[in-house]
Amino acid sequence: MMNASVSFGQWLKQRRKALELTREALAQRIGCAVVTLNKIEADERRPSHQLAELFSEHLNIPLDERPAFISFARAKAGKNGALENPLFHSPTNLPAPPNLLIGRTADVAALRKQLLQPQTRLLTLTGPPGIGKTRLALQLAAEVREDFLDGVFLVSLAPVTDATLVFTTCASTLGVPEGGPQTPLERLKTFLREKQILLVLDNFEQVLAAAAHIADLLAACPWLKLLVTSRAPLRIRPERQFPVTPLALPDLVQLPDADTVSQYSAVALFLERAQAVTPEFALTEANAETVVAICARLDGLPLAIELISARIKLLHPAQLLERLSGGLMLRSDGPRDLEPRHRTLNAAIEWSYQLLDLEEQTLFRRLGVFVGGWTLKAVETICMQNLSLDPVDGLASLLDKNLIRREAQSDGGPRFAMLETIREYALQQFGLSGEAELISKQYVAYFAALAEAHNLEFDGLQPKLTWDLQEAEHANFRAALMWCQNAGDSETLLRLASSLRDFWSRRGHMREASVWLADALARSRDVVHTKLSVHAYQRLRATALEELGLIDQWLGDLDAAQSHTDESVALWRELGDQPALAEAISVYGMVFVLRADVERARPLLEESLALFRTLNNLSGISLTIYFLGTLAYLQGETQQADQLWEESTISTSAAGDVWQLASILAQHAMVALDQHDYEQARARLVKSLTLFREMGESWQVIHALEVTASLAALQAQQSMDSESRLLRSARIFGAAERLRDISGALVLSFQGRSYERGVATLRAQLDQALLAESWAEGRSMTLNEAVAYALSGIDTAGEAEAPSE
């Protein structure tokens, strides 16, 4: 079909005529200019790979011959062809790449595919300062150069601040002759109308007013494509946006080995740039975590990593991380051949800051007070004083300019955050504004009230939503607590710490809860002046003492638990608050349960139970019966514990407290193990683990995992696949051990019997090397992975028969 004695241009002309197609008709079908087709038929140009593919489709080339056809079309002209330069390249002014582009291979491939789609006319790379938009655009432009017969040209708009000069700059870059009555835009339209060309418009954010005329230019020039970099989108109809994301980072919580870490793009960039100034620098097992922490602190921003990695010449990674804030982060100098706005991160962000109007600048710097993000309500309450700017409009503008980002929130509402590097700049401006103290006070007041509102609105049937919302604000709560410490506001410190106790414990932050509550109580002991009445202040202290006593129990510090709870009970008796007193006595009684001091535990629990029954407090009744069941279990009275925990299960279900129900079910499963009723144990554990998973609970679920592990170990004795069950048990025990290490929670006295039986069975029946290996595998699991793994195997746990008595 293809005659090697003719050039491709000659062949194309013959084929077009054989198909009775005019040049205009074929050009329209394949999406190119008629003048371009003329040049190809005259062998003055060779088609791009994309055009060659379109020719093969519209000239009816059989599928199996298309690779050969494309090679023919793209090859240099033969001796009889008119193409004088067989190594022709499309014209360009693109600069040579300064260094290797790291971590953007997938982005370049996706962008190339998008840009070369016929319907794509304008592709905008958006992102925050320092994300690498320009470098990515230049790499993409270089790779598609041969797909644009009339060239690929970079138009730098960084020096241009007047939108009316955009088209003058484009025309000057392309060498469009000046003169005549036409405007620069009209001259550009005339010049580009029949050209297949790609213009790279770099740094469009400060000339956004020209966006509407960009739409006019595209409409007048059907073969023109634009690749734009901008910190804000152009918001015109032809635009397709591509948000450029930070470089990839490994998970600091579960860090892989150094070789794997070095493959992550953020770390790879750090290494490449660090070795450029310190060739002997290497990533090792000893410094990998620190290097990852540095890259994470820099948000995976290429510019920030490039600037900071050069400091390896002066500081080793640990020293660098320690100093990585404020001045070092924002003002570290880059290479002298960079544009001034890219020589420091401060200059890069300053560029965007100066493009904001005065009210947007005020809002931006006030947002620096938030740690880890914020909600719209928080902004409305804290940040809008003396501003006429609508908060939604203000956030939308900052979002468009990539100075903030939007994140998902568990309740479906909008949540926003800043990259930490940008927040450092915002804080710098915030400190210079003279309004830091006022806004900070509003910030603390808001988060103290929010924590108290979460407690008041807590829904025992759906606790996950509340805990998820508190988890999202955890960094803000911590910052508010620290502000109270520094400002000497012990009352707000105590209020806030007391309000967070349930969240802290349920989500596995018990050591943190202990530290904050103890500090708040110590600071408030001798307070004379307070906004609260003496009565209200004493109630606040009594509540905090009880909460700290309960945390002390879980952490295994029974002396501290007894002291704090004793003081709490005394205060509640003095205040005469019967519901609060009943709860405090119940918690106090549990201290002695854990001490196995029956003579002191039982009277306290019975007193509490009587008070709760008088008050008709169903939740309190079920909790105290649960404690009495725990006392019976510790005494070896399994039958009585079984009855009491069954009664507590029924009343807790009626009260609608799913967390307490899940906890009791895990305890109750221990009785079933003692009775060799493995099916009952399985059923209780499935329900317990499922409830904990649905809640996102991180503390009592550890015990449920341990009982599940014991069940697997004990069942292995009657199973045909005993080794697999033993290995599963070891992995779950390993996962639970690591979770206890993280939370600080100990195996309590009443939990020990089940735990020790399971571990002893493993040690007796499983090869020690296999046990150690499987245990270590479990320690590598996350909480969610461990719960899923436990549930995936527990459904078959009931298949083994219980041993005969």
XYZ file of N, CA, C and O in Angstrom, residues 596 598-599 602 628-638 640 753:
68
model
N -7.906 -5.487 94.173
C -8.429 -6.725 94.754
C -8.730 -6.553 96.236
O -8.629 -7.508 97.024
N -11.516 -6.345 98.323
C -12.963 -6.574 98.301
C -13.662 -5.813 99.422
O -14.767 -5.267 99.230
N -13.034 -5.746 100.563
C -13.673 -5.122 101.721
C -13.947 -3.645 101.513
O -14.899 -3.106 102.075
N -16.523 -3.404 97.606
C -17.948 -3.762 97.572
C -18.844 -2.701 98.205
O -19.863 -2.310 97.612
N -19.322 -4.386 89.542
C -19.537 -5.491 90.488
C -19.233 -6.832 89.824
O -18.686 -7.743 90.455
N -19.581 -6.968 88.561
C -19.243 -8.178 87.819
C -17.734 -8.359 87.692
O -17.209 -9.474 87.789
N -17.026 -7.253 87.503
C -15.571 -7.308 87.418
C -14.974 -7.765 88.747
O -14.028 -8.571 88.781
N -15.538 -7.254 89.844
C -15.080 -7.691 91.170
C -15.297 -9.190 91.348
O -14.405 -9.911 91.818
N -16.467 -9.664 90.947
C -16.760 -11.100 91.068
C -15.794 -11.919 90.209
O -15.294 -12.962 90.649
N -15.484 -11.440 89.014
C -14.588 -12.177 88.126
C -13.193 -12.285 88.732
O -12.540 -13.333 88.665
N -12.739 -11.190 89.336
C -11.415 -11.207 89.945
C -11.352 -12.165 91.135
O -10.302 -12.746 91.424
N -12.492 -12.339 91.807
C -12.543 -13.258 92.950
C -12.703 -14.711 92.522
O -12.726 -15.598 93.360
N -12.810 -14.932 91.218
C -12.982 -16.281 90.723
C -14.414 -16.760 90.711
O -14.684 -17.941 90.464
N -15.344 -15.843 90.956
C -16.772 -16.186 90.971
C -17.328 -15.999 89.555
O -18.065 -15.055 89.264
N -16.966 -16.929 88.673
C -17.280 -16.795 87.259
C -18.776 -16.779 87.000
O -19.270 -16.006 86.165
N -21.216 -15.801 89.002
C -21.804 -14.519 89.405
C -21.412 -13.407 88.429
O -22.231 -12.554 88.086
N -6.105 -12.786 83.290
C -6.308 -14.232 83.213
C -6.457 -14.697 81.769
O -5.781 -15.631 81.317
